[in-house]
mmCIF file of C-alpha atoms in Angstrom:
data_model
loop_
_atom_site.group_PDB
_atom_site.id
_atom_site.type_symbol
_atom_site.label_atom_id
_atom_site.label_comp_id
_atom_site.label_asym_id
_atom_site.label_seq_id
_atom_site.Cartn_x
_atom_site.Cartn_y
_atom_site.Cartn_z
ATOM 1 C CA UNK A 1 -27.530 11.539 62.425
ATOM 2 C CA UNK A 2 -24.328 13.265 63.358
ATOM 3 C CA UNK A 3 -22.427 15.712 61.181
ATOM 4 C CA UNK A 4 -19.464 13.398 60.711
ATOM 5 C CA UNK A 5 -21.715 10.629 59.354
ATOM 6 C CA UNK A 6 -23.488 13.064 56.999
ATOM 7 C CA UNK A 7 -20.138 14.311 55.625
ATOM 8 C CA UNK A 8 -18.934 10.742 54.997
ATOM 9 C CA UNK A 9 -22.188 9.892 53.147
ATOM 10 C CA UNK A 10 -21.920 13.077 51.078
ATOM 11 C CA UNK A 11 -18.295 12.307 50.120
ATOM 12 C CA UNK A 12 -19.240 8.724 49.227
ATOM 13 C CA UNK A 13 -22.145 9.956 47.102
ATOM 14 C CA UNK A 14 -19.925 12.470 45.275
ATOM 15 C CA UNK A 15 -17.244 9.803 44.669
ATOM 16 C CA UNK A 16 -19.882 7.440 43.308
ATOM 17 C CA UNK A 17 -21.251 10.152 41.021
ATOM 18 C CA UNK A 18 -17.784 11.134 39.716
ATOM 19 C CA UNK A 19 -16.986 7.445 39.068
ATOM 20 C CA UNK A 20 -20.252 6.981 37.151
ATOM 21 C CA UNK A 21 -19.604 10.075 35.030
ATOM 22 C CA UNK A 22 -16.039 8.897 34.226
ATOM 23 C CA UNK A 23 -17.230 5.397 33.281
ATOM 24 C CA UNK A 24 -19.945 6.846 31.045
ATOM 25 C CA UNK A 25 -17.584 9.305 29.333
ATOM 26 C CA UNK A 26 -15.043 6.543 28.465
ATOM 27 C CA UNK A 27 -17.630 4.049 27.210
ATOM 28 C CA UNK A 28 -20.085 6.291 25.392
ATOM 29 C CA UNK A 29 -19.817 6.317 21.560
ATOM 30 C CA UNK A 30 -20.100 9.772 20.081
ATOM 31 C CA UNK A 31 -22.957 10.070 17.575
ATOM 32 C CA UNK A 32 -21.123 12.552 15.312
ATOM 33 C CA UNK A 33 -17.361 12.238 15.486
ATOM 34 C CA UNK A 34 -15.358 15.338 14.475
ATOM 35 C CA UNK A 35 -14.791 15.711 10.704
ATOM 36 C CA UNK A 36 -11.017 15.369 11.120
ATOM 37 C CA UNK A 37 -11.396 11.961 12.797
ATOM 38 C CA UNK A 38 -13.464 10.680 9.877
ATOM 39 C CA UNK A 39 -10.934 11.851 7.305
ATOM 40 C CA UNK A 40 -7.987 10.338 9.206
ATOM 41 C CA UNK A 41 -9.676 6.976 9.685
ATOM 42 C CA UNK A 42 -10.789 6.513 6.067
ATOM 43 C CA UNK A 43 -7.776 7.838 4.163
ATOM 44 C CA UNK A 44 -4.923 5.633 3.058
ATOM 45 C CA UNK A 45 -1.450 6.592 1.973
ATOM 46 C CA UNK A 46 -1.477 7.398 -1.733
ATOM 47 C CA UNK A 47 1.211 5.716 -3.801
ATOM 48 C CA UNK A 48 0.334 7.618 -6.995
ATOM 49 C CA UNK A 49 3.315 8.969 -8.881
ATOM 50 C CA UNK A 50 6.414 7.860 -10.709
ATOM 51 C CA UNK A 51 9.056 5.390 -9.548
ATOM 52 C CA UNK A 52 12.174 5.057 -11.631
ATOM 53 C CA UNK A 53 15.221 2.796 -11.762
ATOM 54 C CA UNK A 54 18.236 4.043 -13.698
ATOM 55 C CA UNK A 55 21.050 1.562 -14.284
ATOM 56 C CA UNK A 56 23.739 2.640 -16.730
ATOM 57 C CA UNK A 57 21.692 3.420 -19.878
ATOM 58 C CA UNK A 58 18.662 1.314 -18.877
ATOM 59 C CA UNK A 59 15.623 3.120 -17.491
ATOM 60 C CA UNK A 60 12.690 1.289 -15.876
ATOM 61 C CA UNK A 61 9.571 3.262 -14.913
ATOM 62 C CA UNK A 62 6.554 2.357 -12.795
ATOM 63 C CA UNK A 63 3.949 5.092 -13.065
ATOM 64 C CA UNK A 64 0.902 4.769 -10.796
ATOM 65 C CA UNK A 65 -1.899 6.875 -12.219
ATOM 66 C CA UNK A 66 -4.661 5.878 -9.804
ATOM 67 C CA UNK A 67 -4.870 4.356 -6.327
ATOM 68 C CA UNK A 68 -8.380 4.083 -4.907
ATOM 69 C CA UNK A 69 -9.561 1.716 -2.162
ATOM 70 C CA UNK A 70 -6.618 -0.618 -2.712
ATOM 71 C CA UNK A 71 -7.004 -0.823 -6.533
ATOM 72 C CA UNK A 72 -4.103 0.486 -8.594
ATOM 73 C CA UNK A 73 -3.659 1.276 -12.256
ATOM 74 C CA UNK A 74 -0.791 2.720 -14.260
ATOM 75 C CA UNK A 75 2.030 1.882 -16.652
ATOM 76 C CA UNK A 76 5.266 -0.056 -16.455
ATOM 77 C CA UNK A 77 8.182 0.215 -18.859
ATOM 78 C CA UNK A 78 11.524 -1.570 -19.065
ATOM 79 C CA UNK A 79 13.624 0.444 -21.536
ATOM 80 C CA UNK A 80 16.901 -1.411 -22.034
ATOM 81 C CA UNK A 81 19.777 0.065 -23.975
ATOM 82 C CA UNK A 82 20.498 -2.029 -27.059
ATOM 83 C CA UNK A 83 18.405 -4.951 -25.774
ATOM 84 C CA UNK A 84 14.741 -5.989 -25.881
ATOM 85 C CA UNK A 85 12.487 -3.492 -24.108
ATOM 86 C CA UNK A 86 8.858 -3.636 -23.099
ATOM 87 C CA UNK A 87 6.143 -1.244 -22.022
ATOM 88 C CA UNK A 88 2.476 -1.493 -21.183
ATOM 89 C CA UNK A 89 -0.255 -1.149 -18.619
ATOM 90 C CA UNK A 90 -0.334 -2.279 -15.017
ATOM 91 C CA UNK A 91 -3.475 -3.095 -12.988
ATOM 92 C CA UNK A 92 -3.509 -4.587 -9.549
ATOM 93 C CA UNK A 93 -3.926 -4.110 -5.796
ATOM 94 C CA UNK A 94 -1.958 -2.498 -2.993
ATOM 95 C CA UNK A 95 -2.258 -4.111 0.443
ATOM 96 C CA UNK A 96 0.081 -4.227 3.395
ATOM 97 C CA UNK A 97 2.982 -2.520 1.559
ATOM 98 C CA UNK A 98 2.681 -5.039 -1.339
ATOM 99 C CA UNK A 99 1.816 -3.912 -4.849
ATOM 100 C CA UNK A 100 0.716 -6.872 -6.961
ATOM 101 C CA UNK A 101 -0.941 -7.090 -10.316
ATOM 102 C CA UNK A 102 -0.725 -7.808 -14.025
ATOM 103 C CA UNK A 103 1.606 -6.170 -16.479
ATOM 104 C CA UNK A 104 0.101 -6.260 -20.021
ATOM 105 C CA UNK A 105 2.850 -5.357 -22.451
ATOM 106 C CA UNK A 106 4.204 -5.615 -25.964
ATOM 107 C CA UNK A 107 7.757 -6.762 -26.673
ATOM 108 C CA UNK A 108 9.120 -7.359 -30.143
ATOM 109 C CA UNK A 109 5.609 -7.311 -31.569
ATOM 110 C CA UNK A 110 4.223 -9.929 -29.188
ATOM 111 C CA UNK A 111 1.475 -9.129 -26.634
ATOM 112 C CA UNK A 112 1.991 -10.729 -23.212
ATOM 113 C CA UNK A 113 0.621 -10.626 -19.668
ATOM 114 C CA UNK A 114 2.842 -11.270 -16.676
ATOM 115 C CA UNK A 115 2.143 -11.083 -12.936
ATOM 116 C CA UNK A 116 4.455 -8.629 -11.133
ATOM 117 C CA UNK A 117 4.916 -7.861 -7.456
ATOM 118 C CA UNK A 118 6.650 -5.030 -5.591
ATOM 119 C CA UNK A 119 7.326 -4.333 -1.894
ATOM 120 C CA UNK A 120 7.061 -0.703 -0.705
ATOM 121 C CA UNK A 121 9.952 0.655 1.346
ATOM 122 C CA UNK A 122 10.076 4.357 2.300
ATOM 123 C CA UNK A 123 9.935 6.191 -1.054
ATOM 124 C CA UNK A 124 10.595 3.213 -3.334
ATOM 125 C CA UNK A 125 9.328 -0.105 -4.620
ATOM 126 C CA UNK A 126 11.495 -3.224 -4.826
ATOM 127 C CA UNK A 127 10.473 -5.689 -7.506
ATOM 128 C CA UNK A 128 10.041 -9.263 -6.337
ATOM 129 C CA UNK A 129 10.772 -12.451 -8.252
ATOM 130 C CA UNK A 130 9.776 -16.069 -7.925
ATOM 131 C CA UNK A 131 9.018 -19.237 -9.874
ATOM 132 C CA UNK A 132 6.328 -18.649 -12.511
ATOM 133 C CA UNK A 133 4.154 -20.721 -14.851
ATOM 134 C CA UNK A 134 1.854 -19.885 -17.760
ATOM 135 C CA UNK A 135 -1.857 -20.331 -17.101
ATOM 136 C CA UNK A 136 -4.463 -19.282 -19.677
ATOM 137 C CA UNK A 137 -1.906 -17.175 -21.498
ATOM 138 C CA UNK A 138 -0.729 -15.315 -18.381
ATOM 139 C CA UNK A 139 2.620 -15.793 -16.647
ATOM 140 C CA UNK A 140 1.782 -16.081 -12.920
ATOM 141 C CA UNK A 141 3.688 -16.856 -9.777
ATOM 142 C CA UNK A 142 3.612 -20.518 -8.803
ATOM 143 C CA UNK A 143 3.596 -19.691 -5.074
ATOM 144 C CA UNK A 144 3.116 -16.032 -4.035
ATOM 145 C CA UNK A 145 4.719 -16.818 -0.659
ATOM 146 C CA UNK A 146 7.912 -17.855 -2.474
ATOM 147 C CA UNK A 147 8.799 -14.342 -3.695
ATOM 148 C CA UNK A 148 12.236 -12.852 -3.052
ATOM 149 C CA UNK A 149 13.057 -9.169 -2.906
ATOM 150 C CA UNK A 150 16.809 -9.153 -3.478
ATOM 151 C CA UNK A 151 16.949 -5.386 -3.912
ATOM 152 C CA UNK A 152 18.377 -5.442 -7.401
ATOM 153 C CA UNK A 153 15.406 -3.689 -9.011
ATOM 154 C CA UNK A 154 14.608 -0.700 -6.794
ATOM 155 C CA UNK A 155 12.253 1.875 -8.319
ATOM 156 C CA UNK A 156 12.729 5.195 -6.500
ATOM 157 C CA UNK A 157 10.060 7.908 -6.312
ATOM 158 C CA UNK A 158 10.732 10.929 -8.455
ATOM 159 C CA UNK A 159 8.652 13.639 -10.120
ATOM 160 C CA UNK A 160 6.857 12.446 -13.220
ATOM 161 C CA UNK A 161 8.165 13.925 -16.464
#
């Protein structure tokens, strides 16, 4: 075997070895990923806090007390100046920038339950509206795909008081 042929075989063997190492390094699954990677992959943006709409002397407040694995709980209050107001609890889900759930409230001495829906935008929630019907004592949307977010009720994030 001549020297030239030996060098070519050595270069080919090294190239094959480097290729095999690269393929293995890109396809191998690490057994213990770094702690930071685990935290980043399992955490979701928290929406906990207060969101307020102030219009003239009316103040509407959505307070999210807990947000865990898509489940949300808090309070919702519509305090109207010199008109009927309501306040109560809110329980629902948060998925894909949509907060949806049930608002259990008291207004003028009557207990009610109404489905509500909000769309998240930056640091606010816009309340959505659509046709509703009463089923088993709860006011629910007829068709959840027929919700409009006209931007008239925008609850903006602010520190809770």
